[in-house]
Short mmCIF file of C-alpha atoms in Angstrom, two decimals:
data_model
loop_
_atom_site.label_atom_id
_atom_site.label_comp_id
_atom_site.label_asym_id
_atom_site.label_seq_id
_atom_site.Cartn_x
_atom_site.Cartn_y
_atom_site.Cartn_z
CA MET A 95 -24.25 -53.72 29.92
CA ARG A 96 -21.89 -50.98 31.11
CA LEU A 97 -20.22 -50.89 27.68
CA ASN A 98 -23.59 -50.35 25.95
CA LYS A 99 -24.35 -47.45 28.29
CA LEU A 100 -20.97 -45.88 27.49
CA ASN A 101 -21.59 -46.27 23.75
CA LYS A 102 -25.00 -44.63 24.08
CA ALA A 103 -23.51 -41.75 26.10
CA SER A 104 -20.79 -41.25 23.52
CA LEU A 105 -23.36 -41.25 20.74
CA ILE A 106 -25.40 -38.59 22.54
CA ILE A 107 -22.32 -36.38 23.06
CA ILE A 108 -21.28 -36.71 19.40
CA THR A 109 -24.82 -35.87 18.31
CA ILE A 110 -24.87 -32.77 20.52
CA LEU A 111 -21.48 -31.64 19.23
CA PHE A 112 -22.49 -32.21 15.61
CA SER A 113 -25.72 -30.29 16.15
CA SER A 114 -23.82 -27.41 17.77
CA VAL A 115 -21.37 -27.21 14.91
CA PHE A 116 -24.23 -27.37 12.39
CA PHE A 117 -26.13 -24.66 14.24
CA LEU A 118 -23.07 -22.39 14.43
CA SER A 119 -22.22 -22.91 10.76
CA CYS A 120 -25.76 -21.95 9.80
CA LYS A 121 -25.62 -18.92 12.06
CA GLU A 122 -22.28 -17.79 10.52
CA LYS A 123 -23.76 -16.58 7.26
CA SER A 124 -21.37 -16.46 4.32
CA ARG A 125 -21.18 -13.28 2.21
CA GLU A 126 -19.16 -14.97 -0.54
CA GLY A 127 -19.74 -13.30 -3.91
CA MET A 128 -21.30 -10.14 -2.49
CA ILE A 129 -19.81 -6.68 -3.05
CA ILE A 130 -18.71 -4.18 -0.41
CA LEU A 131 -18.87 -0.59 -1.61
CA THR A 132 -18.31 2.94 -0.33
CA GLU A 133 -20.56 5.75 -1.41
CA VAL A 134 -21.03 9.42 -0.66
CA ALA A 135 -23.61 12.06 -1.56
CA ALA A 136 -23.45 13.39 -5.12
CA ASP A 137 -21.87 16.74 -4.24
CA LEU A 138 -18.22 15.65 -4.18
CA GLN A 139 -15.83 17.92 -2.29
CA ASN A 140 -12.50 19.22 -3.56
CA ILE A 141 -9.84 16.52 -3.35
CA ASN A 142 -6.40 17.03 -1.80
CA TYR A 143 -3.99 14.26 -2.81
CA VAL A 144 -1.30 15.42 -0.37
CA THR A 145 -3.28 15.60 2.89
CA GLY A 146 -5.85 12.97 1.90
CA ASP A 147 -8.76 15.33 2.57
CA SER A 148 -11.85 14.25 0.59
CA TRP A 149 -9.69 11.59 -1.10
CA ARG A 150 -8.85 9.15 1.69
CA TYR A 151 -10.82 10.94 4.44
CA ILE A 152 -14.29 11.11 2.91
CA SER A 153 -16.69 13.07 5.06
CA GLU A 154 -20.16 11.50 5.50
CA SER A 155 -19.20 8.46 3.45
CA ARG A 156 -20.82 5.11 4.17
CA ILE A 157 -20.15 1.42 3.50
CA LEU A 158 -22.81 -0.90 2.04
CA ILE A 159 -23.07 -4.52 0.95
CA LEU A 160 -24.69 -5.50 -2.35
CA ASN A 161 -25.82 -8.81 -3.81
CA PRO A 162 -24.85 -8.57 -7.53
CA LYS A 163 -26.98 -11.62 -8.35
CA ASN A 164 -30.06 -9.69 -7.33
CA PRO A 165 -29.37 -6.07 -8.35
CA SER A 166 -33.03 -5.14 -8.05
CA ASN A 167 -32.56 -5.25 -4.26
CA LYS A 168 -31.11 -2.16 -2.67
CA PRO A 169 -27.73 -2.58 -0.96
CA GLU A 170 -27.74 -2.90 2.81
CA LEU A 171 -26.13 -0.12 4.85
CA LEU A 172 -23.44 -1.50 7.17
CA THR A 173 -22.20 1.66 8.89
CA LYS A 174 -25.38 3.41 10.02
CA ASP A 175 -23.81 4.08 13.44
CA PHE A 176 -20.92 6.09 11.97
CA PHE A 177 -20.74 9.66 10.73
CA SER A 178 -18.17 8.66 8.07
CA ALA A 179 -16.81 5.27 6.98
CA CYS A 180 -14.62 4.24 4.04
CA SER A 181 -11.54 2.26 2.93
CA PRO A 182 -12.90 -1.28 3.46
CA ASN A 183 -10.52 -4.24 3.18
CA ILE A 184 -11.70 -7.87 3.15
CA SER A 185 -9.88 -10.59 5.09
CA PHE A 186 -8.31 -13.46 3.15
CA ASP A 187 -11.01 -15.90 4.33
CA GLY A 188 -13.78 -13.48 3.32
CA ARG A 189 -15.25 -13.41 6.85
CA PHE A 190 -14.15 -10.01 8.15
CA MET A 191 -13.75 -6.44 6.99
CA ILE A 192 -11.56 -3.69 8.39
CA PHE A 193 -12.30 -0.07 7.56
CA ALA A 194 -11.60 3.49 8.69
CA ALA A 195 -14.35 5.58 10.27
CA GLN A 196 -15.48 8.48 12.41
CA LYS A 197 -18.07 7.62 15.01
CA LYS A 198 -19.13 11.26 15.31
CA GLN A 199 -18.47 14.24 13.06
CA ASN A 200 -15.46 15.68 14.88
CA ASP A 201 -13.98 12.39 16.04
CA VAL A 202 -10.52 11.23 15.09
CA TRP A 203 -10.59 8.62 12.31
CA GLN A 204 -9.88 5.13 13.69
CA VAL A 205 -9.61 1.58 12.36
CA TRP A 206 -12.58 -0.74 12.98
CA GLU A 207 -13.33 -4.37 12.17
CA MET A 208 -16.68 -5.93 11.21
CA ASN A 209 -17.68 -9.59 11.28
CA LEU A 210 -19.44 -9.96 7.93
CA SER A 211 -21.55 -12.90 9.09
CA ASN A 212 -23.43 -10.89 11.73
CA PHE A 213 -22.22 -7.29 11.05
CA LYS A 214 -20.94 -6.84 14.61
CA VAL A 215 -18.27 -4.14 14.91
CA ARG A 216 -15.30 -3.63 17.20
CA GLN A 217 -12.76 -0.82 17.41
CA VAL A 218 -9.13 -1.69 16.61
CA THR A 219 -7.13 1.53 17.10
CA THR A 220 -7.52 4.22 19.77
CA THR A 221 -5.03 6.88 18.75
CA THR A 222 -5.06 10.65 18.99
CA GLU A 223 -4.12 10.93 15.27
CA ASN A 224 -6.16 10.10 12.20
CA CYS A 225 -5.79 6.55 10.83
CA ILE A 226 -6.84 5.58 7.31
CA ASP A 227 -6.49 2.84 4.66
CA PRO A 228 -6.17 -0.29 6.82
CA VAL A 229 -5.24 -3.63 5.22
CA TYR A 230 -4.82 -7.16 6.55
CA LEU A 231 -1.26 -8.49 6.49
CA PRO A 232 -0.49 -12.21 5.94
CA ASP A 233 0.50 -12.78 9.59
CA GLY A 234 -2.81 -11.45 10.94
CA THR A 235 -1.56 -7.98 11.85
CA ILE A 236 -2.98 -4.79 10.35
CA LEU A 237 -1.21 -2.07 8.38
CA PHE A 238 -2.57 1.47 8.01
CA SER A 239 -1.58 5.07 7.30
CA LYS A 240 -1.43 7.44 10.25
CA ALA A 241 -0.98 11.18 10.53
CA PRO A 242 2.17 12.11 12.50
CA ASN A 243 1.89 13.27 16.10
CA ASP A 244 5.03 15.33 15.58
CA ASN A 245 6.56 16.33 12.28
CA TYR A 246 10.31 16.21 12.80
CA LEU A 247 10.51 14.04 9.66
CA LYS A 248 8.57 16.67 7.67
CA THR A 249 6.26 13.89 6.56
CA GLY A 250 2.60 13.54 5.68
CA HIS A 251 1.24 10.11 6.65
CA GLU A 252 3.58 7.28 7.64
CA LEU A 253 2.78 3.56 7.65
CA PHE A 254 2.11 1.77 10.93
CA THR A 255 1.26 -1.79 11.94
CA CYS A 256 -0.54 -3.22 14.95
CA LYS A 257 -2.00 -6.48 16.17
CA SER A 258 -5.65 -7.24 15.46
CA ASP A 259 -6.60 -5.87 18.90
CA GLY A 260 -4.75 -2.59 18.28
CA SER A 261 -1.80 -3.40 20.54
CA ASN A 262 1.92 -3.32 19.67
CA MET A 263 1.57 -0.36 17.33
CA GLN A 264 4.79 0.28 15.40
CA GLN A 265 5.86 2.84 12.81
CA ILE A 266 7.54 1.20 9.80
CA THR A 267 8.36 4.09 7.40
CA PHE A 268 10.71 6.95 8.23
CA ASN A 269 11.11 9.50 5.45
CA PRO A 270 9.53 12.82 4.39
CA HIS A 271 6.89 11.16 2.25
CA SER A 272 3.17 10.62 2.54
CA TYR A 273 1.80 7.08 2.19
CA PHE A 274 -1.79 6.20 1.30
CA ALA A 275 -3.97 3.46 -0.20
CA SER A 276 -1.86 0.39 0.57
CA SER A 277 -2.54 -3.20 -0.53
CA VAL A 278 -0.67 -6.50 -0.23
CA LEU A 279 0.88 -8.31 -3.19
CA LYS A 280 0.86 -12.09 -3.42
CA ASP A 281 4.58 -12.14 -2.73
CA GLY A 282 3.85 -10.65 0.73
CA ARG A 283 5.12 -7.13 0.07
CA VAL A 284 3.08 -4.00 0.68
CA LEU A 285 2.22 -1.89 -2.37
CA THR A 286 1.51 1.73 -1.46
CA ILE A 287 1.10 5.18 -3.01
CA SER A 288 4.04 7.33 -1.94
CA ARG A 289 4.78 11.00 -2.52
CA GLN A 290 7.89 12.93 -1.48
CA LEU A 291 6.97 16.13 0.38
CA TYR A 292 10.40 17.53 1.33
CA PRO A 293 12.53 19.34 0.26
CA ASP A 294 10.20 19.62 -2.71
CA GLN A 295 6.91 17.96 -3.52
CA LYS A 296 7.00 15.31 -6.23
CA ASN A 297 4.46 13.28 -8.19
CA SER A 298 2.92 10.20 -6.61
CA ILE A 299 4.53 6.82 -7.30
CA LEU A 300 3.92 3.21 -6.30
CA MET A 301 6.39 1.85 -3.77
CA VAL A 302 6.87 -1.67 -2.43
CA LEU A 303 8.27 -2.64 0.95
CA ARG A 304 8.16 -5.54 3.37
CA PRO A 305 5.56 -5.46 6.16
CA ASP A 306 8.32 -4.54 8.63
CA GLY A 307 9.20 -1.44 6.57
CA SER A 308 12.46 -2.83 5.19
CA LYS A 309 13.56 -3.14 1.55
CA GLY A 310 11.50 -0.19 0.33
CA GLU A 311 11.93 0.51 -3.38
CA LEU A 312 10.24 2.03 -6.41
CA PHE A 313 7.65 -0.21 -8.09
CA TYR A 314 6.03 2.11 -10.66
CA GLN A 315 6.52 5.67 -11.84
CA GLY A 316 4.55 6.83 -14.85
CA GLU A 317 6.20 8.79 -17.65
CA LYS A 318 3.01 10.55 -18.76
CA ILE A 319 1.05 10.04 -15.55
CA ASN A 320 1.74 12.19 -12.51
CA GLU A 321 -1.20 11.39 -10.25
CA ILE A 322 -2.17 7.95 -8.97
CA LEU A 323 -5.78 8.20 -7.84
CA SER A 324 -6.58 4.81 -6.34
CA GLN A 325 -5.19 1.80 -4.54
CA GLY A 326 -3.14 -0.60 -6.67
CA GLN A 327 -4.62 -4.11 -6.80
CA GLU A 328 -2.96 -7.32 -8.02
CA THR A 329 -5.07 -9.52 -10.29
CA ASN A 330 -4.98 -13.29 -10.77
CA ASN A 331 -3.13 -13.05 -14.09
CA GLY A 332 0.01 -11.20 -13.07
CA GLN A 333 -1.24 -7.63 -13.50
CA VAL A 334 -1.50 -4.69 -11.11
CA VAL A 335 -4.36 -2.30 -11.84
CA PHE A 336 -5.11 1.19 -10.52
CA ILE A 337 -6.63 4.53 -11.54
CA ALA A 338 -4.28 7.30 -12.67
CA ALA A 339 -4.29 10.56 -14.61
CA ASN A 340 -2.22 13.57 -15.46
CA ASN A 341 -3.22 17.02 -14.28
CA LYS A 342 -5.41 17.77 -17.28
CA GLU A 343 -7.11 14.42 -17.88
CA ARG A 344 -9.73 12.19 -16.33
CA GLY A 345 -8.98 9.03 -14.39
CA ASN A 346 -8.21 5.93 -16.45
CA ILE A 347 -7.68 2.26 -15.60
CA ILE A 348 -3.95 1.54 -15.85
CA ALA A 349 -2.49 -1.97 -15.92
CA ILE A 350 1.16 -2.91 -15.41
CA ASN A 351 2.89 -6.30 -15.33
CA TYR A 352 4.01 -7.52 -11.92
CA ASN A 353 7.27 -8.84 -13.44
CA ARG A 354 8.21 -5.57 -15.22
CA PRO A 355 6.16 -2.77 -13.67
CA LEU A 356 8.33 0.14 -14.82
CA HIS A 357 8.10 -0.73 -18.51
CA SER A 358 4.69 -2.30 -19.11
CA GLU A 359 2.14 0.49 -18.59
CA ARG A 360 -1.14 0.09 -20.51
CA ASN A 361 -4.10 2.44 -20.50
CA LEU A 362 -7.13 0.14 -20.67
CA THR A 363 -9.75 2.87 -20.98
CA SER A 364 -8.25 5.50 -23.29
CA GLY A 365 -11.01 4.77 -25.81
CA ILE A 366 -13.85 5.29 -23.33
CA LYS A 367 -15.19 8.77 -22.69
CA GLY A 368 -15.84 9.58 -19.08
CA ASP A 369 -14.03 9.27 -15.76
CA PHE A 370 -12.97 6.26 -13.66
CA LYS A 371 -12.69 6.46 -9.87
CA SER A 372 -11.58 3.03 -8.59
CA VAL A 373 -10.81 -0.50 -9.78
CA SER A 374 -10.40 -3.91 -8.14
CA PRO A 375 -10.20 -7.56 -9.28
CA MET A 376 -13.47 -9.45 -9.72
CA LYS A 377 -12.67 -12.63 -11.65
CA LEU A 378 -10.37 -13.71 -14.47
CA LYS A 379 -10.21 -10.89 -17.07
CA LYS A 380 -12.99 -9.01 -15.25
CA LEU A 381 -12.66 -5.99 -12.98
CA LEU A 382 -14.97 -4.04 -10.70
CA THR A 383 -14.78 -0.34 -11.46
CA THR A 384 -16.61 2.86 -10.62
CA TYR A 385 -17.28 5.17 -13.56
CA ARG A 386 -19.29 8.16 -14.70
CA SER A 387 -19.85 9.24 -18.29
CA SER A 388 -19.72 12.98 -17.49
CA VAL A 389 -19.43 15.41 -14.58
CA ASN A 390 -23.22 15.69 -14.60
CA GLU A 391 -23.53 12.00 -13.65
CA THR A 392 -22.76 10.15 -10.43
CA TYR A 393 -20.13 7.42 -10.26
CA ALA A 394 -21.80 4.02 -10.70
CA LEU A 395 -20.55 0.45 -10.26
CA TYR A 396 -19.67 -1.50 -13.42
CA GLU A 397 -18.02 -4.70 -14.50
CA PHE A 398 -15.11 -4.09 -16.87
CA ASP A 399 -13.96 -6.59 -19.51
CA VAL A 400 -10.16 -6.39 -19.75
CA ALA A 401 -9.87 -8.38 -23.01
CA LYS A 402 -12.46 -6.28 -24.82
CA LYS A 403 -11.65 -3.06 -22.95
CA THR A 404 -15.36 -2.37 -22.53
CA LEU A 405 -17.80 -1.59 -19.75
CA ASP A 406 -20.56 -4.10 -19.17
CA LYS A 407 -23.98 -3.11 -17.89
CA ALA A 408 -24.01 -1.16 -14.64
CA ILE A 409 -24.20 -3.37 -11.54
CA TYR A 410 -25.45 -0.60 -9.27
CA LYS A 411 -26.25 3.10 -9.69
CA ASP A 412 -27.86 5.76 -7.50
CA LYS A 413 -28.43 9.24 -8.89
CA ASN A 414 -28.09 10.70 -5.39
CA TYR A 415 -24.83 8.97 -4.44
CA ASN A 416 -21.37 8.39 -5.93
CA VAL A 417 -19.95 4.88 -5.65
CA LEU A 418 -16.31 5.57 -4.80
CA GLU A 419 -14.82 2.09 -4.35
CA ALA A 420 -15.98 -1.53 -4.44
CA PHE A 421 -14.51 -4.91 -3.47
CA LEU A 422 -15.68 -8.47 -4.00
CA VAL A 423 -16.19 -10.58 -0.88
CA ASN A 424 -14.44 -13.86 -1.57
CA THR A 425 -12.00 -16.34 -0.14
CA HIS A 426 -8.65 -15.61 -1.74
CA GLU A 427 -5.11 -16.85 -1.43
CA ARG A 428 -3.23 -15.57 1.60
CA PRO A 429 -0.02 -13.82 0.46
CA LYS A 430 3.36 -15.12 1.53
CA LYS A 431 4.42 -14.38 5.08
CA LEU A 432 7.85 -12.83 4.67
CA PRO A 433 10.47 -13.29 7.39
CA SER A 434 11.65 -10.14 9.13
CA GLU A 435 15.28 -9.19 9.80
CA VAL A 436 14.29 -6.21 11.94
CA ASN A 437 15.65 -6.37 15.48
CA LEU A 438 14.51 -3.42 17.56
CA ASN A 439 17.36 -4.02 20.02
CA VAL A 440 19.82 -3.02 17.28
CA LYS A 441 20.20 0.69 16.58
CA THR A 442 21.81 0.56 13.12
CA GLY A 443 21.51 -0.92 9.64
CA LEU A 444 24.09 -1.76 6.96
CA LEU A 445 24.26 -0.33 3.44
CA LEU A 446 26.58 -1.61 0.70
CA CYS A 447 27.06 0.00 -2.73
CA GLN A 448 29.03 -1.74 -5.47
CA ASP A 449 30.08 1.29 -7.54
CA ILE A 450 28.93 4.91 -7.21
CA ASN A 451 30.22 5.59 -10.74
CA PHE A 452 27.86 3.04 -12.23
CA THR A 453 25.21 5.33 -13.72
CA GLU A 454 22.94 5.27 -16.72
CA GLY A 455 25.15 5.13 -19.82
CA HIS A 456 28.34 4.86 -17.75
CA PHE A 457 29.79 1.48 -16.92
CA VAL A 458 32.79 0.43 -14.90
CA GLY A 459 36.00 1.62 -16.52
CA ASN A 460 34.63 4.09 -19.06
CA THR A 461 33.76 7.07 -16.82
CA LYS A 462 35.84 10.19 -17.50
CA LEU A 463 38.32 10.90 -14.73
CA SER A 464 37.18 14.54 -14.43
CA SER A 465 33.62 13.46 -13.64
CA LYS A 466 34.45 10.37 -11.66
CA ALA A 467 33.11 10.50 -8.11
CA VAL A 468 35.47 9.66 -5.25
CA LYS A 469 33.32 10.61 -2.25
CA ILE A 470 29.74 10.48 -1.06
CA GLU A 471 27.85 12.81 1.23
CA LEU A 472 24.85 11.70 3.24
CA LEU A 473 22.24 14.41 3.66
CA GLY A 474 19.77 14.25 6.54
CA ILE A 475 16.57 16.22 7.00
CA ASN A 476 18.24 19.34 8.37
CA ASN A 477 21.98 18.74 8.06
CA SER A 478 24.77 16.68 6.54
CA LEU A 479 25.40 13.33 8.21
CA GLY A 480 28.95 13.21 6.89
CA THR A 481 31.18 12.92 3.83
CA VAL A 482 33.27 9.79 3.30
CA GLY A 483 35.61 8.52 0.62
CA VAL A 484 34.87 5.39 -1.40
CA GLU A 485 37.17 2.58 -2.44
CA LYS A 486 39.09 2.56 -5.74
CA ASP A 487 36.34 0.44 -7.31
CA GLY A 488 33.71 3.00 -6.28
CA SER A 489 32.23 0.85 -3.52
CA PHE A 490 31.28 1.83 0.02
CA TYR A 491 30.06 0.00 3.11
CA LEU A 492 28.20 1.97 5.79
CA LYS A 493 26.68 1.42 9.22
CA VAL A 494 23.82 3.93 9.43
CA LEU A 495 21.67 4.96 12.38
CA ALA A 496 18.38 3.07 11.96
CA ASP A 497 15.05 4.75 11.15
CA THR A 498 16.87 7.92 10.09
CA PRO A 499 16.08 9.36 6.64
CA PHE A 500 18.99 10.29 4.37
CA ARG A 501 19.88 11.00 0.75
CA ILE A 502 23.20 10.38 -1.00
CA GLN A 503 25.07 12.62 -3.42
CA THR A 504 28.40 11.82 -5.10
CA ILE A 505 31.38 14.19 -5.29
CA ASN A 506 34.48 14.23 -7.51
CA LYS A 507 38.09 15.05 -6.51
CA ASN A 508 37.47 18.76 -7.15
CA GLY A 509 34.60 18.86 -4.65
CA GLU A 510 31.99 19.09 -7.42
CA ILE A 511 28.71 17.20 -7.20
CA VAL A 512 28.58 14.47 -9.85
CA ASN A 513 25.16 13.02 -9.04
CA GLY A 514 22.77 15.14 -6.99
CA PRO A 515 20.81 13.88 -3.99
CA SER A 516 19.17 10.49 -4.41
CA SER A 517 15.64 9.67 -3.33
CA TRP A 518 15.12 9.35 0.42
CA LEU A 519 16.37 6.17 2.07
CA TYR A 520 16.20 4.75 5.59
CA LEU A 521 17.29 1.48 7.17
CA ARG A 522 15.31 -0.45 9.74
CA PRO A 523 17.14 -1.78 12.82
CA SER A 524 19.55 -4.59 11.73
CA GLU A 525 18.45 -4.27 8.08
CA ARG A 526 21.05 -5.06 5.41
CA ARG A 527 20.65 -3.39 2.04
CA GLY A 528 22.67 -3.22 -1.12
CA CYS A 529 22.64 -1.14 -4.30
CA VAL A 530 24.60 -1.51 -7.52
CA GLY A 531 25.28 2.18 -8.12
CA CYS A 532 23.84 5.63 -8.70
CA HIS A 533 22.00 4.49 -11.81
CA LEU A 534 18.76 5.83 -13.26
CA SER A 535 17.56 2.61 -14.86
CA ASN A 536 16.41 -0.16 -12.53
CA GLU A 537 17.25 -2.75 -15.16
CA GLN A 538 21.00 -2.09 -15.31
CA VAL A 539 23.51 -4.30 -13.53
CA PRO A 540 27.25 -3.77 -13.17
CA GLU A 541 30.15 -6.17 -13.48
CA ASN A 542 29.84 -9.12 -11.09
CA ARG A 543 32.70 -8.74 -8.62
CA GLN A 544 33.30 -8.48 -4.89
CA PRO A 545 33.41 -4.85 -3.73
CA LEU A 546 36.66 -3.82 -2.01
CA SER A 547 34.71 -2.10 0.77
CA VAL A 548 33.51 -5.39 2.27
CA ASN A 549 37.09 -6.21 3.25
CA LYS A 550 36.95 -3.45 5.87
CA ASN A 551 34.68 -2.59 8.75
CA PRO A 552 31.71 -0.42 7.76
CA ILE A 553 32.00 3.35 8.13
CA ILE A 554 29.74 4.64 10.91
CA ILE A 555 27.14 7.26 9.92
CA PRO A 556 26.62 9.97 11.21
CA VAL A 557 30.34 10.73 10.99
CA LEU A 558 31.67 12.06 14.31
CA LYS A 559 33.56 15.33 13.93
#
């Protein structure tokens, strides 16, 4: 008798639990297959690609959600309580969205998160500097671009990370560049638009780095293209797509191969008149893109066929608003979670170079003695960090103060500069990095041998006088 009562009680509890789960699952409405888009009134403001004004910070912009299966319905406004909102990024499970926004007109831009099942919003960051372009990282933290609170690095926007509640905010880039429009590749690295600002301003490029800021390197630099206009997005077939242009042309959809990004550039829309604003993956061989046929039109949302290189029928268009960016809400593969070597208790990083005389067209053993470099000088933001000799094989091994930007130039025995300053480098605390030489082609490799410099202790930089 007692056993029967226990069985009945257990059955009741299980029924209640099942009903609760069923009720909650019904309440948590899925937005799978819907489209998140940003739009702004038709009178577009002048765009500044260096500061981000009217490019990343879009005044009076708003975020909406659209059901593409029922385009006759108007999209639903998600950010009615904000003066400006843009840069949405969808979580890997398709349930949440982070975005950047101003609550009121003169407020600082902050990062916010929205639960897409019920559209409830919470604030993530509470900084005194503008924050833009947030993205979810594989470990659940958030990466974003933030304006500097002081400018001793002579930078524009640096990259920062924080936990999902805004705590443990950390800067991860440390050079005189500006970083915008980041995304995450499937291999776990961050892909970001980077532009050197000091000592001279250069064209925008795509850089990759680990989520802790280490191992930063060039990913793409166009030969004919000098302005990257939109976030780079990895597709399901090994491509990275983005919008780019030169100074005199309209925006086009550019595709590069993940495996050979520096030598695989393809313009997918050179045969289409008009102007493209943004692009993102939709499904295999299909992209979401925003496009206008002329300056007299507004940017509308289209599906783009990669194989045919054609625009399909418009998904959504409003003559009073420009659609600036759009992203599909879907469950997608979480990128790899890369291990971090950064140890904030360590104040230095290690840099090894195999041969400073290994340059484009010059291999080990065939460099003329008169032009052969025998020293390197490390240049900081405002001063030289020191000049040191290299080993007979051209190698050097350095211990460099972490999170300190520097460039390297090589010098021959007569004190003449052989190779001028490199691009800006920095090492994260305890990071170990290596380079093969002062080469111009990223596909060259030198002779495989052990550098002589590793048989000695590393030289400490800055050099003490």
